[in-house]
Amino acid sequence: MINALRGMKDLTFEESQRFVHIVTTAIGIAKKYGYNYIETPILEETKLFKRSVGESSDIVGKEMYQFEDKGGNDVCMRPEGTAGVVRAFVQAKLDRRQNEKFKFYYYGPMFRYERPQKGRLREFHQFGCESFGEASVYEDFTIIQMIGDIFSALGIGYKLEINSLGCTECMPTYRQNLVNFLTECQDDLCEDCNRRISTNPIRVLDCKNEKCQSLLTDSPKLIDNLCDSCDNDMKKLTQLLETANIDYTINTNLVRGLDYYNKTAFEFVSSEIGAQSAIAGGGRYDKLVEFLDGKATPAVGFALGIERIMGIVKMPEVNREGYYLGAMDQEAIDALFPLASKKRLTNKVEVEYEPKKLKAHLKGADRVNARYCAVIGEDELKNGTIWVKDLVEKEEYTISQSVF
Ligand code: HAM
């Protein structure tokens, strides 16, 4: 037997229903916030992710599904959606339409060669949104509010953590202060953190090693060293969240695993799903469009992990729906098809191809959760009628096939 690859999962029956419910709910809400669908390829040039997600990130450094294609191109299965959307935005020259705003949503598979565990897959699915052209912190708030709406509609509880990652004005001084601090306690930091002091010191802040975390309690915090613009935005964001009654905590160590963020960064976490508790993450990335050769365009976005919320989503009750059509003898079966075609214009219809007794048809209708069981037997065939049972109202009647 050939199985799916390690860390990759099929979505069959029950899971696929959850998947579709999550995606359709998220799409419905994203549309209310003015987002339009965008589709980008799964395969991109490797340099796209090196330049955006960052060479020193774990995603690019350790986790890419990267290979040479038959034409000798260095390509990669996308580990996330933002880079491809920004590339498409620049390629379509939307960055040149400076007075316009563009808001895109997408969903689809992402690939990261991580060590699989509960909630951590090598192929997983994200639903994401990217908003281009809006520098105001009101947009950061609106995106957070939209994610809150999505989780509420899905019946999912969450904790929201926010931070500011500063900007080109305040980040360099902070980074230097942090490097000075880290260099002093270098000998006590783990191997990864030691490497990161020179490659990406900010990432040291979210090291999972307990010893490193205890050393970091005294580290300088970016939030205390923000420039006026970043500080005002952070204050405004917290004020907006409070007014909207959205609970949050400021996590000064929240740095995100992707290098393109500045200013607002956030994560939604769930206490119900184990160690891999982040169910959505995102933030502002005002420099990325420029970094990918476009005209400077402010941007903010997020993505949620569909598999991570599949286990905790509250599914709506499924009501009986549509028609089950059956016949009691072979000659009556052909008569079902024109009736099925007509009913299918407005209803869900399933046809049973085997002649069966009435009791078996009622069981069949139950199995497919149909509201109506409609059966043609010998008498009905002769009279041009059909017997119908409403399985909700528990009523039965025989009507002419012409009005069915
Ligand atoms: P991310 O935090 O890397 O952000 O991923 C977003 C979400 O994808 C996570 O919160 C998690 O729910 C899910 N996820 C990540 N890795 C895995 C995995 N191995 N298995 C299962 N689920 C996973 C991004 O990808 C950014 N592109 C988000 C963004 C959009 N920022 C701005 N715009």
PDB file of C-alpha atoms in Angstrom, residues 3-281:
ATOM      1  CA  ASN A   3       0.700   6.007   1.929  1.00  0.00           C
ATOM      2  CA  ALA A   4       0.803   9.802   1.916  1.00  0.00           C
ATOM      3  CA  LEU A   5       4.215  11.273   2.748  1.00  0.00           C
ATOM      4  CA  ARG A   6       5.142  11.902   6.384  1.00  0.00           C
ATOM      5  CA  GLY A   7       3.675  15.177   7.604  1.00  0.00           C
ATOM      6  CA  MET A   8       1.114  15.284   4.777  1.00  0.00           C
ATOM      7  CA  LYS A   9      -2.543  14.497   5.322  1.00  0.00           C
ATOM      8  CA  ASP A  10      -5.544  13.651   3.198  1.00  0.00           C
ATOM      9  CA  LEU A  11      -8.725  15.509   3.977  1.00  0.00           C
ATOM     10  CA  THR A  12     -11.456  12.957   3.680  1.00  0.00           C
ATOM     11  CA  PHE A  13     -15.144  13.195   4.464  1.00  0.00           C
ATOM     12  CA  GLU A  14     -15.503  14.664   7.996  1.00  0.00           C
ATOM     13  CA  GLU A  15     -12.252  16.629   7.811  1.00  0.00           C
ATOM     14  CA  SER A  16     -13.016  17.957   4.364  1.00  0.00           C
ATOM     15  CA  GLN A  17     -16.397  19.211   5.598  1.00  0.00           C
ATOM     16  CA  ARG A  18     -14.620  21.099   8.365  1.00  0.00           C
ATOM     17  CA  PHE A  19     -12.095  22.443   5.867  1.00  0.00           C
ATOM     18  CA  VAL A  20     -14.825  23.725   3.533  1.00  0.00           C
ATOM     19  CA  HIS A  21     -16.760  25.262   6.428  1.00  0.00           C
ATOM     20  CA  ILE A  22     -13.663  27.129   7.663  1.00  0.00           C
ATOM     21  CA  VAL A  23     -12.756  28.397   4.195  1.00  0.00           C
ATOM     22  CA  THR A  24     -16.286  29.464   3.223  1.00  0.00           C
ATOM     23  CA  THR A  25     -16.814  31.217   6.571  1.00  0.00           C
ATOM     24  CA  ALA A  26     -13.500  33.054   6.261  1.00  0.00           C
ATOM     25  CA  ILE A  27     -14.228  34.023   2.644  1.00  0.00           C
ATOM     26  CA  GLY A  28     -17.674  35.362   3.598  1.00  0.00           C
ATOM     27  CA  ILE A  29     -16.172  37.595   6.288  1.00  0.00           C
ATOM     28  CA  ALA A  30     -13.168  38.688   4.191  1.00  0.00           C
ATOM     29  CA  LYS A  31     -15.581  39.785   1.442  1.00  0.00           C
ATOM     30  CA  LYS A  32     -17.474  41.917   3.966  1.00  0.00           C
ATOM     31  CA  TYR A  33     -14.175  43.653   4.692  1.00  0.00           C
ATOM     32  CA  GLY A  34     -13.630  44.314   0.972  1.00  0.00           C
ATOM     33  CA  TYR A  35     -11.178  41.539   0.074  1.00  0.00           C
ATOM     34  CA  ASN A  36     -10.994  39.917  -3.369  1.00  0.00           C
ATOM     35  CA  TYR A  37      -9.644  36.503  -4.299  1.00  0.00           C
ATOM     36  CA  ILE A  38      -6.083  36.103  -5.541  1.00  0.00           C
ATOM     37  CA  GLU A  39      -4.476  32.876  -6.727  1.00  0.00           C
ATOM     38  CA  THR A  40      -0.729  32.511  -7.111  1.00  0.00           C
ATOM     39  CA  PRO A  41       1.372  29.462  -8.070  1.00  0.00           C
ATOM     40  CA  ILE A  42       2.527  26.959  -5.474  1.00  0.00           C
ATOM     41  CA  LEU A  43       5.941  26.828  -7.113  1.00  0.00           C
ATOM     42  CA  GLU A  44       8.059  29.990  -7.129  1.00  0.00           C
ATOM     43  CA  GLU A  45      11.697  30.896  -7.662  1.00  0.00           C
ATOM     44  CA  THR A  46      13.650  30.141  -4.479  1.00  0.00           C
ATOM     45  CA  LYS A  47      15.097  33.641  -4.410  1.00  0.00           C
ATOM     46  CA  LEU A  48      11.618  35.068  -3.802  1.00  0.00           C
ATOM     47  CA  PHE A  49      11.501  33.486  -0.344  1.00  0.00           C
ATOM     48  CA  LYS A  50      15.169  34.134   0.381  1.00  0.00           C
ATOM     49  CA  ARG A  51      14.612  37.817  -0.207  1.00  0.00           C
ATOM     50  CA  SER A  52      11.290  38.137   1.617  1.00  0.00           C
ATOM     51  CA  VAL A  53      11.017  35.573   4.416  1.00  0.00           C
ATOM     52  CA  GLY A  54      14.773  35.999   4.937  1.00  0.00           C
ATOM     53  CA  GLU A  55      17.880  33.835   4.536  1.00  0.00           C
ATOM     54  CA  SER A  56      18.452  33.621   8.281  1.00  0.00           C
ATOM     55  CA  SER A  57      14.893  32.470   9.087  1.00  0.00           C
ATOM     56  CA  ASP A  58      14.302  28.802   9.955  1.00  0.00           C
ATOM     57  CA  ILE A  59      11.763  28.597   7.122  1.00  0.00           C
ATOM     58  CA  VAL A  60      14.334  29.474   4.446  1.00  0.00           C
ATOM     59  CA  GLY A  61      17.400  28.084   6.220  1.00  0.00           C
ATOM     60  CA  LYS A  62      16.020  24.669   7.167  1.00  0.00           C
ATOM     61  CA  GLU A  63      12.501  24.004   5.938  1.00  0.00           C
ATOM     62  CA  MET A  64      12.151  24.699   2.227  1.00  0.00           C
ATOM     63  CA  TYR A  65      11.015  22.116  -0.303  1.00  0.00           C
ATOM     64  CA  GLN A  66      13.613  23.351  -2.741  1.00  0.00           C
ATOM     65  CA  PHE A  67      14.801  21.655  -5.923  1.00  0.00           C
ATOM     66  CA  GLU A  68      16.096  22.217  -9.420  1.00  0.00           C
ATOM     67  CA  ASP A  69      13.410  21.804 -12.076  1.00  0.00           C
ATOM     68  CA  LYS A  70      14.017  20.135 -15.456  1.00  0.00           C
ATOM     69  CA  GLY A  71      15.067  23.507 -16.899  1.00  0.00           C
ATOM     70  CA  GLY A  72      17.740  23.945 -14.214  1.00  0.00           C
ATOM     71  CA  ASN A  73      15.787  26.633 -12.302  1.00  0.00           C
ATOM     72  CA  ASP A  74      16.151  26.832  -8.527  1.00  0.00           C
ATOM     73  CA  VAL A  75      12.519  26.567  -7.400  1.00  0.00           C
ATOM     74  CA  CYS A  76      10.651  26.082  -4.165  1.00  0.00           C
ATOM     75  CA  MET A  77       7.198  24.973  -3.003  1.00  0.00           C
ATOM     76  CA  ARG A  78       5.821  28.019  -1.227  1.00  0.00           C
ATOM     77  CA  PRO A  79       6.313  27.878   2.566  1.00  0.00           C
ATOM     78  CA  GLU A  80       3.837  30.750   3.024  1.00  0.00           C
ATOM     79  CA  GLY A  81       1.540  32.944   0.960  1.00  0.00           C
ATOM     80  CA  THR A  82       2.617  36.560   1.457  1.00  0.00           C
ATOM     81  CA  ALA A  83       5.752  36.508  -0.720  1.00  0.00           C
ATOM     82  CA  GLY A  84       3.879  35.145  -3.751  1.00  0.00           C
ATOM     83  CA  VAL A  85       1.051  37.659  -3.356  1.00  0.00           C
ATOM     84  CA  VAL A  86       3.541  40.544  -3.166  1.00  0.00           C
ATOM     85  CA  ARG A  87       5.367  39.203  -6.229  1.00  0.00           C
ATOM     86  CA  ALA A  88       2.055  39.014  -8.121  1.00  0.00           C
ATOM     87  CA  PHE A  89       1.137  42.524  -6.945  1.00  0.00           C
ATOM     88  CA  VAL A  90       4.394  43.921  -8.321  1.00  0.00           C
ATOM     89  CA  GLN A  91       4.295  41.798 -11.494  1.00  0.00           C
ATOM     90  CA  ALA A  92       0.783  43.083 -12.283  1.00  0.00           C
ATOM     91  CA  LYS A  93       2.121  46.643 -11.755  1.00  0.00           C
ATOM     92  CA  LEU A  94      -0.499  47.333  -9.111  1.00  0.00           C
ATOM     93  CA  ASP A  95       2.219  49.069  -7.087  1.00  0.00           C
ATOM     94  CA  ARG A  96       2.231  51.852  -9.706  1.00  0.00           C
ATOM     95  CA  ARG A  97      -1.417  52.673  -9.011  1.00  0.00           C
ATOM     96  CA  GLN A  98      -0.408  54.611  -5.937  1.00  0.00           C
ATOM     97  CA  ASN A  99      -3.753  56.135  -4.994  1.00  0.00           C
ATOM     98  CA  GLU A 100      -5.551  52.818  -5.052  1.00  0.00           C
ATOM     99  CA  LYS A 101      -5.815  50.216  -2.341  1.00  0.00           C
ATOM    100  CA  PHE A 102      -5.819  46.491  -3.000  1.00  0.00           C
ATOM    101  CA  LYS A 103      -7.055  43.829  -0.655  1.00  0.00           C
ATOM    102  CA  PHE A 104      -6.606  40.145  -1.446  1.00  0.00           C
ATOM    103  CA  TYR A 105      -7.580  36.900   0.221  1.00  0.00           C
ATOM    104  CA  TYR A 106      -6.252  33.439  -0.633  1.00  0.00           C
ATOM    105  CA  TYR A 107      -6.207  29.912   0.684  1.00  0.00           C
ATOM    106  CA  GLY A 108      -4.232  26.860  -0.237  1.00  0.00           C
ATOM    107  CA  PRO A 109      -1.395  24.495   0.613  1.00  0.00           C
ATOM    108  CA  MET A 110       1.930  25.627   2.077  1.00  0.00           C
ATOM    109  CA  PHE A 111       5.007  23.427   2.518  1.00  0.00           C
ATOM    110  CA  ARG A 112       7.574  23.436   5.314  1.00  0.00           C
ATOM    111  CA  TYR A 113       9.954  20.560   5.924  1.00  0.00           C
ATOM    112  CA  GLU A 114       9.560  20.644   9.698  1.00  0.00           C
ATOM    113  CA  ARG A 115       9.586  17.771  12.191  1.00  0.00           C
ATOM    114  CA  PRO A 116       5.950  16.622  12.115  1.00  0.00           C
ATOM    115  CA  GLN A 117       4.022  16.614  15.386  1.00  0.00           C
ATOM    116  CA  LYS A 118       0.476  17.412  16.533  1.00  0.00           C
ATOM    117  CA  GLY A 119      -0.523  20.626  14.777  1.00  0.00           C
ATOM    118  CA  ARG A 120       2.675  20.738  12.748  1.00  0.00           C
ATOM    119  CA  LEU A 121       2.530  19.362   9.226  1.00  0.00           C
ATOM    120  CA  ARG A 122       4.831  19.482   6.242  1.00  0.00           C
ATOM    121  CA  GLU A 123       1.932  20.275   3.960  1.00  0.00           C
ATOM    122  CA  PHE A 124      -0.670  22.448   5.646  1.00  0.00           C
ATOM    123  CA  HIS A 125      -3.286  24.948   4.477  1.00  0.00           C
ATOM    124  CA  GLN A 126      -3.599  28.613   5.214  1.00  0.00           C
ATOM    125  CA  PHE A 127      -6.329  31.143   4.695  1.00  0.00           C
ATOM    126  CA  GLY A 128      -4.722  34.567   4.408  1.00  0.00           C
ATOM    127  CA  CYS A 129      -5.411  38.213   3.611  1.00  0.00           C
ATOM    128  CA  GLU A 130      -3.045  40.916   2.387  1.00  0.00           C
ATOM    129  CA  SER A 131      -3.951  44.607   2.295  1.00  0.00           C
ATOM    130  CA  PHE A 132      -1.824  46.955   0.154  1.00  0.00           C
ATOM    131  CA  GLY A 133      -1.639  50.745   0.131  1.00  0.00           C
ATOM    132  CA  GLU A 134      -2.914  51.579   3.617  1.00  0.00           C
ATOM    133  CA  ALA A 135      -0.333  52.911   6.083  1.00  0.00           C
ATOM    134  CA  SER A 136      -2.827  53.789   8.814  1.00  0.00           C
ATOM    135  CA  VAL A 137      -2.822  51.752  12.009  1.00  0.00           C
ATOM    136  CA  TYR A 138      -6.608  51.667  11.650  1.00  0.00           C
ATOM    137  CA  GLU A 139      -5.986  48.999   9.008  1.00  0.00           C
ATOM    138  CA  ASP A 140      -3.920  46.918  11.475  1.00  0.00           C
ATOM    139  CA  PHE A 141      -6.846  47.126  13.888  1.00  0.00           C
ATOM    140  CA  THR A 142      -9.375  46.281  11.161  1.00  0.00           C
ATOM    141  CA  ILE A 143      -7.434  43.161  10.154  1.00  0.00           C
ATOM    142  CA  ILE A 144      -7.236  42.001  13.778  1.00  0.00           C
ATOM    143  CA  GLN A 145     -10.960  42.650  14.129  1.00  0.00           C
ATOM    144  CA  MET A 146     -11.632  40.634  10.963  1.00  0.00           C
ATOM    145  CA  ILE A 147      -9.678  37.635  12.319  1.00  0.00           C
ATOM    146  CA  GLY A 148     -11.664  37.952  15.559  1.00  0.00           C
ATOM    147  CA  ASP A 149     -14.884  37.898  13.501  1.00  0.00           C
ATOM    148  CA  ILE A 150     -13.715  34.766  11.674  1.00  0.00           C
ATOM    149  CA  PHE A 151     -12.877  32.920  14.894  1.00  0.00           C
ATOM    150  CA  SER A 152     -16.153  33.994  16.513  1.00  0.00           C
ATOM    151  CA  ALA A 153     -18.115  32.760  13.507  1.00  0.00           C
ATOM    152  CA  LEU A 154     -16.263  29.442  13.774  1.00  0.00           C
ATOM    153  CA  GLY A 155     -16.930  29.194  17.517  1.00  0.00           C
ATOM    154  CA  ILE A 156     -13.218  29.297  18.378  1.00  0.00           C
ATOM    155  CA  GLY A 157     -11.832  30.937  21.520  1.00  0.00           C
ATOM    156  CA  TYR A 158      -8.448  32.647  21.297  1.00  0.00           C
ATOM    157  CA  LYS A 159      -5.900  34.849  23.001  1.00  0.00           C
ATOM    158  CA  LEU A 160      -4.464  37.742  21.040  1.00  0.00           C
ATOM    159  CA  GLU A 161      -0.832  38.742  21.495  1.00  0.00           C
ATOM    160  CA  ILE A 162       0.565  41.892  19.944  1.00  0.00           C
ATOM    161  CA  ASN A 163       3.926  43.615  19.704  1.00  0.00           C
ATOM    162  CA  SER A 164       5.615  46.340  17.714  1.00  0.00           C
ATOM    163  CA  LEU A 165       8.719  45.477  15.741  1.00  0.00           C
ATOM    164  CA  GLY A 166       9.582  49.130  15.145  1.00  0.00           C
ATOM    165  CA  CYS A 167      10.709  50.643  11.866  1.00  0.00           C
ATOM    166  CA  THR A 168      13.896  51.640  10.073  1.00  0.00           C
ATOM    167  CA  GLU A 169      14.185  54.602  12.444  1.00  0.00           C
ATOM    168  CA  CYS A 170      14.019  52.828  15.808  1.00  0.00           C
ATOM    169  CA  MET A 171      14.969  49.239  14.964  1.00  0.00           C
ATOM    170  CA  PRO A 172      18.706  49.687  14.151  1.00  0.00           C
ATOM    171  CA  THR A 173      19.526  51.388  17.501  1.00  0.00           C
ATOM    172  CA  TYR A 174      17.486  48.791  19.361  1.00  0.00           C
ATOM    173  CA  ARG A 175      19.161  45.964  17.472  1.00  0.00           C
ATOM    174  CA  GLN A 176      22.585  47.288  18.472  1.00  0.00           C
ATOM    175  CA  ASN A 177      21.531  47.575  22.133  1.00  0.00           C
ATOM    176  CA  LEU A 178      20.232  44.013  21.983  1.00  0.00           C
ATOM    177  CA  VAL A 179      23.420  42.719  20.363  1.00  0.00           C
ATOM    178  CA  ASN A 180      25.459  44.402  23.147  1.00  0.00           C
ATOM    179  CA  PHE A 181      23.270  42.743  25.773  1.00  0.00           C
ATOM    180  CA  LEU A 182      23.400  39.334  24.089  1.00  0.00           C
ATOM    181  CA  THR A 183      27.155  39.470  23.582  1.00  0.00           C
ATOM    182  CA  GLU A 184      27.615  39.974  27.302  1.00  0.00           C
ATOM    183  CA  CYS A 185      25.669  36.809  28.168  1.00  0.00           C
ATOM    184  CA  GLN A 186      26.807  34.910  25.071  1.00  0.00           C
ATOM    185  CA  ASP A 187      28.399  32.011  26.973  1.00  0.00           C
ATOM    186  CA  ASP A 188      25.100  31.125  28.639  1.00  0.00           C
ATOM    187  CA  LEU A 189      22.963  31.262  25.509  1.00  0.00           C
ATOM    188  CA  CYS A 190      22.169  28.167  23.407  1.00  0.00           C
ATOM    189  CA  GLU A 191      23.983  27.378  20.157  1.00  0.00           C
ATOM    190  CA  ASP A 192      21.135  28.695  17.964  1.00  0.00           C
ATOM    191  CA  CYS A 193      21.013  32.003  19.845  1.00  0.00           C
ATOM    192  CA  ASN A 194      24.771  32.391  19.568  1.00  0.00           C
ATOM    193  CA  ARG A 195      24.508  32.006  15.817  1.00  0.00           C
ATOM    194  CA  ARG A 196      21.613  34.454  15.705  1.00  0.00           C
ATOM    195  CA  ILE A 197      23.508  37.227  17.514  1.00  0.00           C
ATOM    196  CA  SER A 198      25.244  37.955  14.221  1.00  0.00           C
ATOM    197  CA  THR A 199      22.598  36.758  11.715  1.00  0.00           C
ATOM    198  CA  ASN A 200      19.267  37.824  13.243  1.00  0.00           C
ATOM    199  CA  PRO A 201      19.505  38.976  16.878  1.00  0.00           C
ATOM    200  CA  ILE A 202      15.777  39.798  17.147  1.00  0.00           C
ATOM    201  CA  ARG A 203      14.930  36.090  16.710  1.00  0.00           C
ATOM    202  CA  VAL A 204      16.824  35.334  19.944  1.00  0.00           C
ATOM    203  CA  LEU A 205      13.850  36.881  21.750  1.00  0.00           C
ATOM    204  CA  ASP A 206      11.548  33.979  20.908  1.00  0.00           C
ATOM    205  CA  CYS A 207      14.014  31.175  21.606  1.00  0.00           C
ATOM    206  CA  LYS A 208      12.146  28.305  23.257  1.00  0.00           C
ATOM    207  CA  ASN A 209      15.113  27.318  25.463  1.00  0.00           C
ATOM    208  CA  GLU A 210      14.224  27.969  29.129  1.00  0.00           C
ATOM    209  CA  LYS A 211      17.702  29.111  30.097  1.00  0.00           C
ATOM    210  CA  CYS A 212      17.799  31.617  27.243  1.00  0.00           C
ATOM    211  CA  GLN A 213      14.330  32.871  28.200  1.00  0.00           C
ATOM    212  CA  SER A 214      15.382  33.456  31.807  1.00  0.00           C
ATOM    213  CA  LEU A 215      18.448  35.429  30.653  1.00  0.00           C
ATOM    214  CA  LEU A 216      16.231  37.502  28.378  1.00  0.00           C
ATOM    215  CA  THR A 217      14.028  38.819  31.181  1.00  0.00           C
ATOM    216  CA  ASP A 218      16.555  41.630  31.628  1.00  0.00           C
ATOM    217  CA  SER A 219      17.095  42.274  27.919  1.00  0.00           C
ATOM    218  CA  PRO A 220      16.203  45.686  26.444  1.00  0.00           C
ATOM    219  CA  LYS A 221      12.647  45.673  25.072  1.00  0.00           C
ATOM    220  CA  LEU A 222      11.871  47.183  21.713  1.00  0.00           C
ATOM    221  CA  ILE A 223       8.524  48.424  22.953  1.00  0.00           C
ATOM    222  CA  ASP A 224      10.379  50.734  25.379  1.00  0.00           C
ATOM    223  CA  ASN A 225      12.597  52.047  22.582  1.00  0.00           C
ATOM    224  CA  LEU A 226      10.138  52.839  19.810  1.00  0.00           C
ATOM    225  CA  CYS A 227      10.333  56.075  17.813  1.00  0.00           C
ATOM    226  CA  ASP A 228       7.403  58.490  18.188  1.00  0.00           C
ATOM    227  CA  SER A 229       5.609  57.241  15.071  1.00  0.00           C
ATOM    228  CA  CYS A 230       5.765  53.558  16.109  1.00  0.00           C
ATOM    229  CA  ASP A 231       4.927  54.404  19.697  1.00  0.00           C
ATOM    230  CA  ASN A 232       1.856  56.427  18.646  1.00  0.00           C
ATOM    231  CA  ASP A 233       0.679  53.626  16.373  1.00  0.00           C
ATOM    232  CA  MET A 234       1.033  51.076  19.157  1.00  0.00           C
ATOM    233  CA  LYS A 235      -0.890  53.306  21.560  1.00  0.00           C
ATOM    234  CA  LYS A 236      -3.622  53.882  18.985  1.00  0.00           C
ATOM    235  CA  LEU A 237      -3.866  50.154  18.253  1.00  0.00           C
ATOM    236  CA  THR A 238      -4.276  49.244  21.919  1.00  0.00           C
ATOM    237  CA  GLN A 239      -6.854  52.004  22.359  1.00  0.00           C
ATOM    238  CA  LEU A 240      -8.856  50.747  19.362  1.00  0.00           C
ATOM    239  CA  LEU A 241      -8.727  47.158  20.660  1.00  0.00           C
ATOM    240  CA  GLU A 242      -9.924  48.263  24.073  1.00  0.00           C
ATOM    241  CA  THR A 243     -12.797  50.287  22.614  1.00  0.00           C
ATOM    242  CA  ALA A 244     -13.843  47.248  20.561  1.00  0.00           C
ATOM    243  CA  ASN A 245     -13.583  44.998  23.647  1.00  0.00           C
ATOM    244  CA  ILE A 246     -10.955  42.798  22.028  1.00  0.00           C
ATOM    245  CA  ASP A 247      -8.724  41.388  24.776  1.00  0.00           C
ATOM    246  CA  TYR A 248      -4.997  41.383  24.066  1.00  0.00           C
ATOM    247  CA  THR A 249      -1.676  41.043  25.796  1.00  0.00           C
ATOM    248  CA  ILE A 250       1.528  42.748  24.751  1.00  0.00           C
ATOM    249  CA  ASN A 251       4.167  40.072  24.262  1.00  0.00           C
ATOM    250  CA  THR A 252       7.495  41.900  23.998  1.00  0.00           C
ATOM    251  CA  ASN A 253       9.156  38.695  22.773  1.00  0.00           C
ATOM    252  CA  LEU A 254       6.740  38.208  19.877  1.00  0.00           C
ATOM    253  CA  VAL A 255       8.986  38.641  16.834  1.00  0.00           C
ATOM    254  CA  ARG A 256       7.435  36.227  14.265  1.00  0.00           C
ATOM    255  CA  GLY A 257       9.534  33.751  12.302  1.00  0.00           C
ATOM    256  CA  LEU A 258       9.573  35.734   9.067  1.00  0.00           C
ATOM    257  CA  ASP A 259      11.877  38.688   8.494  1.00  0.00           C
ATOM    258  CA  TYR A 260       9.610  41.033   6.561  1.00  0.00           C
ATOM    259  CA  TYR A 261       7.635  42.543   9.427  1.00  0.00           C
ATOM    260  CA  ASN A 262       7.844  46.043  10.870  1.00  0.00           C
ATOM    261  CA  LYS A 263       5.619  47.892  13.352  1.00  0.00           C
ATOM    262  CA  THR A 264       2.544  45.831  14.325  1.00  0.00           C
ATOM    263  CA  ALA A 265       3.008  42.072  14.730  1.00  0.00           C
ATOM    264  CA  PHE A 266       0.382  39.793  16.213  1.00  0.00           C
ATOM    265  CA  GLU A 267      -0.510  36.193  16.895  1.00  0.00           C
ATOM    266  CA  PHE A 268      -3.756  34.475  17.833  1.00  0.00           C
ATOM    267  CA  VAL A 269      -3.198  31.481  20.081  1.00  0.00           C
ATOM    268  CA  SER A 270      -5.499  28.757  21.313  1.00  0.00           C
ATOM    269  CA  SER A 271      -5.091  26.882  24.590  1.00  0.00           C
ATOM    270  CA  GLU A 272      -7.049  23.932  23.194  1.00  0.00           C
ATOM    271  CA  ILE A 273      -4.643  22.510  20.634  1.00  0.00           C
ATOM    272  CA  GLY A 274      -1.390  21.613  22.383  1.00  0.00           C
ATOM    273  CA  ALA A 275       2.136  22.907  21.931  1.00  0.00           C
ATOM    274  CA  GLN A 276       1.637  24.304  18.423  1.00  0.00           C
ATOM    275  CA  SER A 277      -0.814  26.861  19.714  1.00  0.00           C
ATOM    276  CA  ALA A 278      -0.580  29.645  17.102  1.00  0.00           C
ATOM    277  CA  ILE A 279      -3.761  29.569  15.055  1.00  0.00           C
ATOM    278  CA  ALA A 280      -3.101  32.782  13.115  1.00  0.00           C
ATOM    279  CA  GLY A 281      -0.304  35.272  12.739  1.00  0.00           C
TER     280      GLY A 281
END
